[in-house]
Coordinates of C-alpha atoms in Angstrom, one line a residue:
X1 CA 36.3 17.5 -11.1
X2 CA 33.0 17.2 -12.9
X3 CA 31.1 20.3 -13.3
X4 CA 27.3 20.9 -13.3
X5 CA 25.6 22.9 -15.3
X6 CA 25.1 26.2 -14.0
X7 CA 22.2 27.4 -16.3
X8 CA 18.7 27.1 -15.0
X9 CA 16.4 24.2 -15.6
X10 CA 12.6 23.6 -15.8
X11 CA 11.4 21.9 -12.7
X12 CA 10.6 18.1 -13.1
X13 CA 7.4 16.8 -11.9
X14 CA 7.3 16.3 -8.5
X15 CA 4.3 13.6 -8.0
X16 CA 0.4 14.5 -7.4
X17 CA -0.6 17.2 -4.5
X18 CA -3.9 18.0 -3.4
X19 CA -6.3 17.4 0.0
X20 CA -7.3 14.1 1.2
X21 CA -10.7 13.5 -0.3
X22 CA -13.6 14.4 1.9
X23 CA -17.0 12.9 0.6
X24 CA -18.6 12.9 -2.9
X25 CA -19.4 9.7 -4.7
X26 CA -16.5 8.0 -6.0
X27 CA -16.4 7.1 -10.0
X28 CA -16.6 3.6 -11.2
X29 CA -13.2 2.1 -11.8
X30 CA -11.7 3.7 -14.4
X31 CA -10.1 1.0 -16.8
X32 CA -12.0 -2.1 -15.4
X33 CA -10.7 -4.3 -18.5
X34 CA -7.3 -2.9 -18.4
X35 CA -7.1 -3.6 -14.5
X36 CA -8.3 -7.5 -14.8
X37 CA -5.7 -7.6 -18.2
X38 CA -2.8 -6.2 -16.0
X39 CA -3.3 -8.7 -13.0
X40 CA -3.3 -11.6 -15.9
X41 CA 0.1 -10.8 -16.6
X42 CA 1.0 -10.8 -12.8
X43 CA -0.9 -14.6 -12.6
X44 CA 0.9 -15.4 -16.2
X45 CA 4.0 -15.7 -14.7
X46 CA 3.1 -18.9 -13.5
X47 CA 1.2 -20.3 -16.8
X48 CA 2.3 -23.6 -15.8
X49 CA 0.7 -24.1 -12.7
X50 CA -2.5 -22.3 -14.0
X51 CA -2.6 -24.5 -17.0
X52 CA -2.5 -27.7 -14.6
X53 CA -4.8 -26.3 -12.3
X54 CA -7.5 -25.2 -15.3
X55 CA -6.8 -28.6 -16.1
X56 CA -7.7 -31.0 -13.1
X57 CA -10.7 -28.3 -12.8
X58 CA -11.8 -29.3 -15.5
X59 CA -11.4 -33.3 -15.1
X60 CA -13.1 -33.0 -11.9
X61 CA -16.1 -31.1 -13.3
X62 CA -16.0 -33.6 -15.8
X63 CA -15.9 -36.5 -13.9
X64 CA -18.9 -35.2 -11.5
X65 CA -20.8 -34.2 -14.4
X66 CA -20.9 -38.0 -15.2
X67 CA -22.4 -39.4 -12.1
X68 CA -25.9 -38.0 -12.7
X69 CA -26.1 -39.8 -15.9
X70 CA -24.5 -42.9 -14.6
X71 CA -27.3 -42.8 -11.4
X72 CA -30.0 -42.5 -13.9
X73 CA -28.8 -45.8 -15.9
X74 CA -29.0 -47.4 -12.7
X75 CA -32.5 -46.5 -11.8
X76 CA -33.6 -47.2 -15.7
X77 CA -32.4 -50.9 -14.5
X78 CA -33.5 -51.0 -11.2
X79 CA -36.9 -50.0 -12.0
X80 CA -37.1 -52.0 -15.3
X81 CA -36.1 -55.2 -13.1
X82 CA -38.6 -54.2 -11.0
X83 CA -41.3 -54.2 -13.4
X84 CA -40.1 -57.5 -15.0
X85 CA -40.3 -58.9 -11.3
X86 CA -44.0 -58.2 -11.6
X87 CA -44.4 -59.4 -14.3
X88 CA -43.4 -62.2 -13.8
X89 CA -40.7 -62.5 -16.8
X90 CA -37.4 -61.6 -15.0
X91 CA -35.8 -59.9 -11.6
X92 CA -33.2 -57.5 -10.7
X93 CA -29.9 -57.6 -11.7
X94 CA -27.9 -56.5 -8.3
X95 CA -25.0 -57.8 -9.4
X96 CA -24.6 -55.4 -12.2
X97 CA -26.4 -52.5 -10.4
X98 CA -23.2 -53.4 -7.5
X99 CA -21.1 -53.0 -10.4
X100 CA -22.2 -49.4 -11.6
X101 CA -22.5 -48.4 -8.5
X102 CA -18.6 -49.1 -7.5
X103 CA -17.7 -47.4 -11.4
X104 CA -19.8 -44.4 -9.7
X105 CA -18.1 -44.1 -6.5
X106 CA -14.4 -44.1 -8.5
X107 CA -16.1 -41.2 -10.6
X108 CA -16.4 -39.2 -7.4
X109 CA -13.6 -39.6 -6.0
X110 CA -11.5 -39.1 -9.2
X111 CA -13.7 -35.8 -9.2
X112 CA -12.9 -34.7 -5.4
X113 CA -9.2 -35.8 -6.1
X114 CA -8.9 -33.2 -9.2
X115 CA -10.7 -30.8 -7.2
X116 CA -7.8 -31.5 -4.6
X117 CA -5.1 -30.6 -6.7
X118 CA -6.1 -28.0 -8.5
X119 CA -7.1 -26.6 -5.2
X120 CA -3.3 -26.8 -3.9
X121 CA -1.8 -25.3 -7.3
X122 CA -3.9 -22.4 -7.3
X123 CA -3.5 -21.7 -3.8
X124 CA 0.0 -21.0 -4.7
X125 CA -0.3 -19.2 -7.6
X126 CA -2.4 -16.9 -5.3
X127 CA -0.1 -16.3 -2.3
X128 CA 2.8 -16.0 -5.1
X129 CA 0.8 -13.2 -6.7
X130 CA -0.1 -11.8 -3.5
X131 CA 3.7 -11.6 -2.7
X132 CA 4.9 -10.1 -5.6
X133 CA 2.7 -7.3 -5.0
X134 CA 3.4 -6.4 -1.5
X135 CA 7.4 -6.9 -2.9
X136 CA 6.8 -4.0 -5.0
X137 CA 4.5 -2.5 -3.1
X138 CA 7.3 -1.9 -0.1
X139 CA 10.2 -1.6 -3.2
X140 CA 7.8 1.5 -4.4
X141 CA 7.3 3.2 -1.4
X142 CA 10.9 3.8 -1.0
X143 CA 11.0 5.7 -4.6
X144 CA 7.9 7.7 -4.8
X145 CA 9.0 11.0 -4.6
X146 CA 8.1 13.3 -1.2
X147 CA 5.5 15.3 -2.6
X148 CA 3.2 12.3 -3.0
X149 CA 2.9 11.6 0.9
X150 CA 2.4 15.2 1.1
X151 CA -1.0 14.6 -1.0
X152 CA -2.2 11.4 0.2
X153 CA -3.2 10.3 3.8
X154 CA -0.7 7.3 5.4
X155 CA -3.9 5.9 6.0
X156 CA -4.9 5.4 2.8
X157 CA -1.6 4.4 1.5
X158 CA -1.4 1.5 4.4
X159 CA -4.7 0.3 3.2
X160 CA -3.7 -0.3 -0.4
X161 CA -1.2 -2.4 1.2
X162 CA -3.0 -4.1 3.6
X163 CA -6.6 -4.2 2.9
X164 CA -6.4 -4.2 -1.0
X165 CA -3.7 -7.1 -1.0
X166 CA -5.5 -8.6 1.3
X167 CA -9.1 -8.9 -0.5
X168 CA -7.2 -9.6 -3.9
X169 CA -5.4 -13.0 -2.4
X170 CA -8.9 -14.1 -0.9
X171 CA -10.8 -13.1 -4.2
X172 CA -8.3 -14.5 -6.6
X173 CA -8.0 -18.4 -6.1
X174 CA -11.8 -18.5 -5.7
X175 CA -12.5 -16.3 -9.0
X176 CA -10.2 -18.5 -10.7
X177 CA -11.0 -21.7 -9.7
X178 CA -15.0 -20.8 -10.0
X179 CA -15.0 -19.0 -13.3
X180 CA -13.2 -22.4 -14.9
X181 CA -16.0 -24.8 -13.1
X182 CA -18.8 -23.0 -13.4
X183 CA -18.0 -22.6 -17.6
X184 CA -17.1 -25.9 -18.2
X185 CA -20.0 -27.0 -15.9
X186 CA -22.3 -24.9 -18.1
X187 CA -21.3 -26.5 -21.4
X188 CA -20.9 -29.8 -20.3
X189 CA -24.2 -30.2 -18.3
X190 CA -25.8 -28.5 -21.6
X191 CA -23.7 -31.8 -24.0
X192 CA -25.4 -34.3 -20.9
X193 CA -29.1 -32.7 -21.0
X194 CA -28.8 -32.8 -24.9
X195 CA -27.6 -36.4 -25.0
X196 CA -31.2 -37.2 -22.8
X197 CA -34.3 -35.1 -24.4
X198 CA -34.2 -31.9 -26.8
X199 CA -37.4 -31.0 -25.2
X200 CA -36.3 -30.7 -21.8
X201 CA -32.8 -28.8 -22.7
X202 CA -34.8 -26.3 -25.0
X203 CA -37.2 -25.8 -21.2
X204 CA -33.6 -25.5 -19.4
X205 CA -32.4 -22.9 -22.0
X206 CA -34.9 -20.7 -21.9
X207 CA -33.8 -19.7 -18.5
X208 CA -30.4 -18.4 -19.9
X209 CA -31.1 -15.1 -21.1
X210 CA -33.4 -13.9 -17.7
X211 CA -29.9 -15.2 -15.9
X212 CA -27.7 -13.2 -18.1
X213 CA -30.1 -10.2 -17.7
X214 CA -30.0 -10.4 -13.8
X215 CA -26.5 -10.7 -13.8
X216 CA -25.8 -7.6 -16.0
X217 CA -28.2 -5.8 -14.3
X218 CA -26.5 -6.3 -10.7
X219 CA -23.2 -6.0 -11.7
X220 CA -24.2 -2.2 -13.5
X221 CA -25.4 -1.1 -10.1
X222 CA -23.4 -2.8 -7.8
X223 CA -19.9 -1.6 -9.1
X224 CA -19.4 1.9 -8.3
X225 CA -20.1 0.6 -4.4
X226 CA -17.7 -1.8 -4.3
X227 CA -14.6 1.3 -5.8
X228 CA -16.2 3.4 -2.7
X229 CA -16.4 0.9 -0.4
X230 CA -12.4 0.3 -0.5
X231 CA -11.6 3.7 -1.3
X232 CA -13.9 5.1 2.2
X233 CA -12.5 2.3 4.5
X234 CA -8.8 4.0 3.2
X235 CA -9.9 7.2 4.9
X236 CA -11.3 5.6 7.7
X237 CA -7.8 3.9 8.3
X238 CA -6.2 7.0 8.1
X239 CA -8.7 8.6 10.8
X240 CA -7.7 5.5 12.9
X241 CA -4.0 5.9 12.3
X242 CA -3.8 9.8 13.0
X243 CA -6.4 9.6 16.4
X244 CA -4.3 7.1 17.5
X245 CA -1.4 9.2 17.0
X246 CA -2.2 12.0 18.7
X247 CA -4.4 10.4 21.3
X248 CA -2.7 12.9 23.3
X249 CA -3.3 15.9 22.0
X250 CA -7.3 15.5 21.0
X251 CA -7.4 15.1 24.9
X252 CA -5.7 17.8 26.0
X253 CA -7.5 20.3 23.4
X254 CA -10.8 18.5 24.2
X255 CA -11.6 17.5 20.7
X256 CA -12.4 14.0 21.6
X257 CA -16.3 14.8 20.3
X258 CA -15.1 16.1 17.1
X259 CA -12.5 13.4 16.5
X260 CA -15.7 10.5 16.8
X261 CA -17.6 12.7 14.8
X262 CA -15.4 13.0 12.2
X263 CA -14.5 9.2 12.5
X264 CA -18.6 8.6 12.6
X265 CA -18.8 10.3 9.2
X266 CA -16.6 8.3 7.3
X267 CA -18.0 5.2 9.4
X268 CA -21.1 6.3 8.1
X269 CA -19.8 6.2 4.5
X270 CA -18.1 3.3 4.4
X271 CA -21.8 1.5 6.4
X272 CA -23.5 2.4 2.9
X273 CA -21.5 1.7 0.5
X274 CA -21.1 -1.4 2.2
X275 CA -24.5 -2.0 2.7
X276 CA -25.8 -1.3 -0.9
X277 CA -22.7 -2.8 -2.7
X278 CA -23.8 -6.2 -0.2
X279 CA -27.3 -6.1 -0.4
X280 CA -26.9 -5.5 -4.4
X281 CA -24.7 -8.3 -4.9
X282 CA -27.0 -10.5 -2.1
X283 CA -29.9 -10.0 -4.3
X284 CA -27.8 -11.8 -7.4
X285 CA -28.6 -15.4 -5.6
X286 CA -32.4 -15.1 -4.3
X287 CA -32.9 -14.1 -8.1
X288 CA -30.8 -16.6 -9.9
X289 CA -32.5 -19.1 -7.2
X290 CA -35.7 -18.1 -8.5
X291 CA -35.1 -18.3 -12.1
X292 CA -33.4 -22.1 -11.3
X293 CA -36.6 -23.1 -9.2
X294 CA -39.0 -21.8 -12.6
X295 CA -36.4 -23.8 -14.8
X296 CA -37.1 -26.7 -12.3
X297 CA -40.9 -27.0 -12.2
X298 CA -41.3 -26.9 -16.2
X299 CA -38.8 -29.7 -16.4
X300 CA -40.9 -31.6 -13.9
X301 CA -43.9 -30.7 -16.1
X302 CA -42.9 -31.6 -19.5
X303 CA -40.8 -34.6 -18.4
X304 CA -44.1 -36.1 -16.8
X305 CA -45.9 -35.7 -20.3
X306 CA -42.7 -37.3 -21.9
X307 CA -42.7 -39.8 -19.3
X308 CA -45.9 -40.7 -19.5
X309 CA -46.3 -41.3 -23.6
X310 CA -43.0 -43.3 -23.7
X311 CA -40.4 -40.7 -24.9
X312 CA -38.3 -40.6 -21.7
X313 CA -37.1 -43.6 -18.7
X314 CA -37.8 -42.8 -15.1
X315 CA -33.7 -42.6 -15.0
X316 CA -33.6 -40.0 -17.8
X317 CA -36.0 -38.0 -15.6
X318 CA -33.9 -38.5 -12.7
X319 CA -30.6 -37.6 -14.5
X320 CA -31.8 -34.5 -16.5
X321 CA -33.4 -33.4 -13.0
X322 CA -30.1 -33.5 -11.3
X323 CA -28.5 -32.2 -14.3
X324 CA -31.3 -28.6 -14.2
X325 CA -29.9 -28.5 -10.5
X326 CA -26.3 -28.4 -11.4
X327 CA -27.2 -26.0 -14.3
X328 CA -28.5 -23.2 -12.5
X329 CA -25.8 -23.7 -9.7
X330 CA -22.8 -22.9 -12.0
X331 CA -25.1 -20.0 -13.4
X332 CA -25.3 -18.7 -9.8
X333 CA -22.0 -19.2 -8.9
X334 CA -20.8 -16.8 -11.8
X335 CA -23.2 -14.4 -10.5
X336 CA -21.1 -15.3 -7.2
X337 CA -17.9 -14.5 -9.3
X338 CA -19.2 -11.6 -10.7
X339 CA -19.4 -10.1 -7.2
X340 CA -15.8 -11.4 -6.1
X341 CA -14.3 -9.9 -9.7
X342 CA -16.2 -6.4 -8.9
X343 CA -14.3 -6.3 -5.0
X344 CA -11.4 -7.7 -6.6
X345 CA -11.0 -5.3 -9.3
X346 CA -11.3 -2.4 -7.1
X347 CA -9.0 -3.5 -4.7
X348 CA -6.7 -4.2 -7.4
X349 CA -7.1 -0.7 -8.8
X350 CA -5.9 0.8 -6.3
X351 CA -3.0 -1.0 -5.7
X352 CA -1.8 -0.4 -9.2
X353 CA -2.9 3.5 -8.8
X354 CA -0.1 3.4 -6.2
X355 CA 2.5 1.3 -8.4
X356 CA 1.7 3.6 -11.4
X357 CA 2.4 6.7 -9.1
X358 CA 5.5 9.0 -10.1
X359 CA 8.9 7.6 -9.3
X360 CA 11.9 9.6 -7.9
X361 CA 13.8 10.7 -11.4
X362 CA 17.3 9.8 -11.2
X363 CA 20.1 10.5 -13.9
X364 CA 20.2 8.5 -17.1
X365 CA 23.9 8.3 -16.6
X366 CA 24.6 9.4 -12.8
X367 CA 27.9 11.2 -12.0
X368 CA 30.2 11.2 -8.7
X369 CA 32.7 14.1 -8.0
X370 CA 36.5 13.7 -8.4
X371 CA 36.7 14.3 -4.8
X372 CA 34.4 14.6 -1.9
X373 CA 35.1 17.7 -0.1
X374 CA 31.7 18.6 1.1
X375 CA 31.8 22.1 -1.1
X376 CA 27.8 22.8 -1.4
X377 CA 26.9 25.6 -4.1
X378 CA 23.3 27.5 -4.7
X379 CA 23.4 29.3 -7.5
X380 CA 20.1 31.5 -7.8
X381 CA 17.6 29.1 -6.8
X382 CA 14.1 29.3 -7.2
X383 CA 11.2 26.6 -5.8
X384 CA 7.5 26.3 -4.5
X385 CA 5.7 23.3 -3.7
X386 CA 3.1 25.0 -5.2
X387 CA 4.7 26.2 -8.7
X388 CA 2.4 29.9 -8.2
X389 CA 3.8 30.1 -4.4
X390 CA 7.6 30.3 -4.6
X391 CA 9.1 29.8 -1.0
X392 CA 12.6 30.0 -1.9
X393 CA 12.8 32.9 -4.9
X394 CA 16.4 33.9 -5.6
X395 CA 19.1 32.4 -2.9
X396 CA 22.7 32.1 -3.8
X397 CA 25.4 30.5 -1.8
X398 CA 28.2 28.5 -1.2
X399 CA 29.7 26.1 1.9
X400 CA 32.6 25.7 1.8
X401 CA 34.3 22.5 2.8
X402 CA 34.0 22.0 6.5
X403 CA 32.5 25.4 7.1
X404 CA 29.7 25.7 9.4
X405 CA 26.3 27.3 8.0
X406 CA 23.5 28.3 10.7
X407 CA 20.0 29.1 8.4
X408 CA 17.6 31.6 11.2
X409 CA 14.9 33.1 10.3
X410 CA 11.2 33.0 11.0
X411 CA 8.6 30.4 10.3
X412 CA 7.8 30.1 6.8
X413 CA 11.3 31.7 5.6
X414 CA 12.4 28.7 3.8
X415 CA 15.4 26.9 6.1
X416 CA 13.8 23.4 6.3
X417 CA 13.0 24.0 2.5
X418 CA 16.5 24.7 2.1
X419 CA 17.8 21.3 3.2
X420 CA 15.0 19.2 1.5
X421 CA 16.6 20.9 -2.0
X422 CA 19.9 19.6 -1.2
X423 CA 19.4 15.9 -0.7
X424 CA 16.8 16.3 -3.7
X425 CA 13.3 15.4 -2.1
X426 CA 12.6 17.9 -4.0
X427 CA 13.3 19.2 -7.7
X428 CA 14.4 22.7 -7.7
X429 CA 12.1 25.2 -10.2
X430 CA 15.0 27.1 -11.4
X431 CA 18.6 27.5 -11.0
X432 CA 21.3 24.9 -9.8
X433 CA 22.3 23.4 -6.2
X434 CA 25.9 21.8 -6.6
X435 CA 27.8 19.2 -4.4
X436 CA 31.5 19.2 -4.4
X437 CA 30.6 20.5 -8.4
X438 CA 28.2 18.0 -9.7
X439 CA 24.4 18.9 -9.8
X440 CA 22.1 17.1 -7.2
X441 CA 20.3 16.2 -10.5
X442 CA 23.3 14.6 -12.0
X443 CA 24.2 12.9 -8.9
X444 CA 23.1 8.7 -8.3
X445 CA 20.3 9.2 -5.2
X446 CA 21.7 7.2 -2.9
X447 CA 25.6 8.3 -3.2
X448 CA 24.1 12.1 -2.7
X449 CA 22.3 11.1 0.2
X450 CA 25.0 8.7 1.7
X451 CA 27.0 12.5 2.0
X452 CA 24.6 13.6 4.3
X453 CA 23.5 12.5 8.0
X454 CA 20.4 13.9 9.5
X455 CA 19.2 14.8 13.0
X456 CA 15.4 16.5 12.6
X457 CA 13.4 18.1 15.5
X458 CA 11.0 15.2 14.4
X459 CA 12.2 12.3 16.1
X460 CA 11.4 9.2 14.7
X461 CA 12.3 5.9 16.3
X462 CA 11.3 2.4 15.0
X463 CA 10.0 -0.6 17.7
X464 CA 13.3 -2.1 18.4
X465 CA 16.2 -2.1 21.2
X466 CA 18.0 1.0 21.6
X467 CA 21.1 -0.6 20.4
X468 CA 19.0 -1.1 17.3
X469 CA 17.7 2.2 16.2
X470 CA 21.0 3.6 16.9
X471 CA 23.0 1.1 14.8
X472 CA 20.5 2.4 11.9
X473 CA 23.2 5.0 10.9
X474 CA 25.5 2.4 10.0
X475 CA 24.1 -1.2 10.1
X476 CA 27.5 -2.7 10.2
X477 CA 28.8 -1.2 13.4
X478 CA 30.3 -3.0 16.3
X479 CA 28.5 -3.0 19.5
X480 CA 31.7 -0.6 20.6
X481 CA 31.2 1.7 17.8
X482 CA 27.2 1.6 18.5
X483 CA 28.2 2.8 22.6
X484 CA 30.7 4.6 21.5
X485 CA 28.1 7.1 19.5
X486 CA 26.3 7.5 22.6
X487 CA 28.8 8.4 24.8
X488 CA 29.5 11.3 22.4
X489 CA 25.9 11.9 22.4
X490 CA 26.0 12.6 26.0
X491 CA 23.4 9.6 26.0
X492 CA 25.3 6.4 27.8
X493 CA 24.4 8.2 31.1
X494 CA 20.1 7.9 30.5
X495 CA 20.5 4.4 28.4
X496 CA 21.9 3.0 32.0
X497 CA 19.2 3.8 33.9
X498 CA 16.5 1.9 31.6
X499 CA 15.3 -2.1 32.1
X500 CA 18.4 -3.8 29.9
X501 CA 20.3 -0.7 28.8
X502 CA 21.4 -0.6 25.6
X503 CA 19.1 -3.4 24.6
X504 CA 16.2 -1.5 26.1
X505 CA 13.3 -2.0 23.4
X506 CA 11.2 1.3 22.8
X507 CA 8.1 1.0 21.3
X508 CA 6.2 1.8 17.9
X509 CA 5.7 5.5 19.1
X510 CA 9.0 5.5 21.6
X511 CA 6.8 7.1 24.1
X512 CA 8.6 4.6 26.3
X513 CA 11.4 7.4 26.2
X514 CA 11.4 11.6 26.8
X515 CA 11.0 13.7 24.0
X516 CA 14.7 14.6 24.9
X517 CA 15.8 11.2 25.3
X518 CA 14.5 9.9 21.8
X519 CA 16.2 13.2 20.5
X520 CA 19.7 12.1 22.2
X521 CA 19.5 8.4 20.7
X522 CA 18.9 10.1 17.1
X523 CA 22.0 12.2 17.6
X524 CA 24.1 8.9 18.3
X525 CA 22.5 7.6 15.2
X526 CA 23.9 10.0 13.4
X527 CA 27.2 10.3 15.2
X528 CA 27.7 6.8 14.3
X529 CA 26.8 7.1 10.5
X530 CA 29.7 9.5 10.6
X531 CA 29.1 11.3 7.0
X532 CA 31.2 13.9 5.3
X533 CA 28.3 16.4 5.8
X534 CA 25.5 16.9 8.8
X535 CA 22.6 18.3 8.7
X536 CA 21.2 19.7 11.9
X537 CA 17.2 20.9 12.0
X538 CA 16.6 22.2 15.5
X539 CA 18.3 19.0 16.3
X540 CA 18.7 20.3 20.7
X541 CA 15.4 21.6 20.7
X542 CA 13.8 18.8 22.7
X543 CA 16.4 18.8 25.1
X544 CA 17.1 20.8 28.4
X545 CA 19.7 23.8 28.6
X546 CA 22.7 21.9 30.7
X547 CA 22.0 18.8 27.8
X548 CA 21.9 21.0 25.1
X549 CA 25.3 22.6 26.7
X550 CA 26.8 18.8 26.9
X551 CA 24.8 18.3 23.2
X552 CA 26.5 21.4 21.7
X553 CA 30.0 20.0 22.7
X554 CA 30.0 17.0 21.0
X555 CA 28.1 18.6 17.9
X556 CA 31.5 20.9 17.6
X557 CA 33.7 17.8 17.7
X558 CA 31.3 16.5 15.6
X559 CA 31.7 19.1 13.0
X560 CA 35.1 19.8 12.9
X561 CA 36.2 19.0 9.4
X562 CA 32.6 18.3 7.9
X563 CA 30.5 21.0 5.7
X564 CA 27.7 21.6 8.3
X565 CA 24.1 23.2 7.8
X566 CA 22.7 24.0 11.2
X567 CA 18.7 25.6 11.6
X568 CA 17.9 27.1 14.9
X569 CA 15.7 29.3 16.5
X570 CA 17.3 29.1 19.8
X571 CA 19.9 31.9 18.5
X572 CA 22.9 31.4 21.3
X573 CA 23.6 27.5 19.9
X574 CA 24.9 28.9 16.4
X575 CA 27.4 31.5 17.6
X576 CA 30.2 29.8 17.0
X577 CA 28.9 29.0 13.1
X578 CA 31.8 30.6 10.4
X579 CA 28.3 32.2 8.5
X580 CA 25.0 32.6 9.7
X581 CA 22.4 33.1 6.8
X582 CA 19.3 35.1 7.5
X583 CA 16.4 34.5 5.6
X584 CA 13.5 36.5 5.3
X585 CA 10.5 35.4 3.2
X586 CA 12.8 33.4 0.9
X587 CA 15.5 35.4 0.5
X588 CA 18.6 36.1 2.5
X589 CA 18.6 39.0 4.4
X590 CA 21.7 39.3 5.9
X591 CA 25.1 37.1 6.1
X592 CA 27.8 37.1 8.2
X593 CA 29.1 36.2 11.4
X594 CA 27.3 36.2 15.0
X595 CA 29.2 39.2 16.3
X596 CA 29.2 41.0 12.9
X597 CA 25.1 40.3 12.3
X598 CA 25.1 41.7 16.1
X599 CA 27.1 44.7 15.6
X600 CA 25.0 45.4 12.0
X601 CA 21.8 46.0 13.9
X602 CA 19.3 44.4 11.5
X603 CA 17.3 41.6 11.2
X604 CA 19.2 39.0 12.6
X605 CA 20.2 41.3 16.2
X606 CA 16.0 42.2 15.9
X607 CA 15.5 38.2 16.6
X608 CA 18.5 37.3 19.3
X609 CA 17.8 40.5 21.1
X610 CA 13.9 39.4 21.3
X611 CA 14.9 36.4 22.9
X612 CA 16.2 37.6 25.9
X613 CA 13.8 39.8 26.9
X614 CA 12.1 40.5 30.3

């Protein structure tokens, strides 16, 4: 049998801890460039589709850019034909104009077709990136340590999975496409304008520095509010989730006004950050439009002078005016892209922060014992959720295979903490815990936790049938085994009183069952799991005395031959335990059987007798 190291080991990191943030100014993204760079790594997995999409986007813009030049030639040809007709020297060549307009129609159709293809390709890439992120988040939730959820609200984590990933998905396709097309359009239109008139191109380009300055200033001031908007949205979701889950408690304690006040306070912050970010980003469009109109006026004035002295044809002026309008449009689009990138970067950074959260550390070379007997040893264990505030001081005890160990003591004595340490939800600060001779830090985590079946005081049922909830303990169990487990847990009777019986659907919170019925279903789940060791944490605390007696008989049969840890406040339920450990302030103060501890007249006797005082 493999033996674990009995020497004390340093505690491993347990992940970030801390209270939920409440207010204050949220800083700008700590690594905007790094976030976008990491996102490009995700996109890079689909490089062929991305490159093809970019090429089709460039082709679409190229066809679109050629259009005004061709249309200008048609205008010039028509003008020259009308002038010749007036002078009596010729007429309008409608055949040439018809062929040219047909070519122009083909150019615009080709542009639309290329745009359609690139949209189809980029939408596929976007959805694949979002799919991968959601899958990685789902996988991450299963490996982050329990301490992470002690320092982060459920609503905030949920917001990262839903709101932030949705923001990324909605922004990514638009951002990439507009970025490529806008840059291509600016370069292409500049080239076309230079082929028409250098003076008019110079007038147009004078507006470019002003546009760049406006975009830079707006991005600088609005980015902090985009991130704050995403983070406050996570807190608002957390409050909503808590209020829905605890609505009964809120009403009973008349805290509805306080709950509304808390929500309104965070909702006001969400409104303020959202208003500021959207207002600042919304300023870009009118400012860019103003700059574009200034350039447009300049081109008209200078172009009129060039036309009068014969330096430019009417078709050239018409084409150039179209190009000016098309030149300012991609600059405005780039401004919009900068807004979208800010929102996307803030959301993406929050997703990556969660994906970068610490994970449970498995051993480099996992060990398994030679035989699984259910022996559990606590060797001078010391632990605290905060390093300077130990909950368990110096705990030493050995649970022999098949032994039933009851753990009792006042609230906060460390009873449930010991169970969490056995399953390595947390690592000890000093000492060691060994299961079948192997330190839990050397076990394969999945194998270690598969040794135990748990029934907790806080029941957890998911939205599904009673049969599915019981089968969660062993997914490959047959219907007959599920029903046998329900009979052993004494819950078959109430199941048959429900509409549909075992196919009765439990809602998301399990509120369509009583608290005791929910407890019975979780006990049936543990019976079905049939693990070598059992952990019962106040497993019968929510059932009536008669049902408790029935369950206790089932539990006595279930625990036979298995190592069992029973945490109970009702001391009458643990009289038959092989050993009772009495904890006080993280230390064992008494140990023995029920009769031995009563005869000793110590702390256990005091706890036991206090439950029967008048």
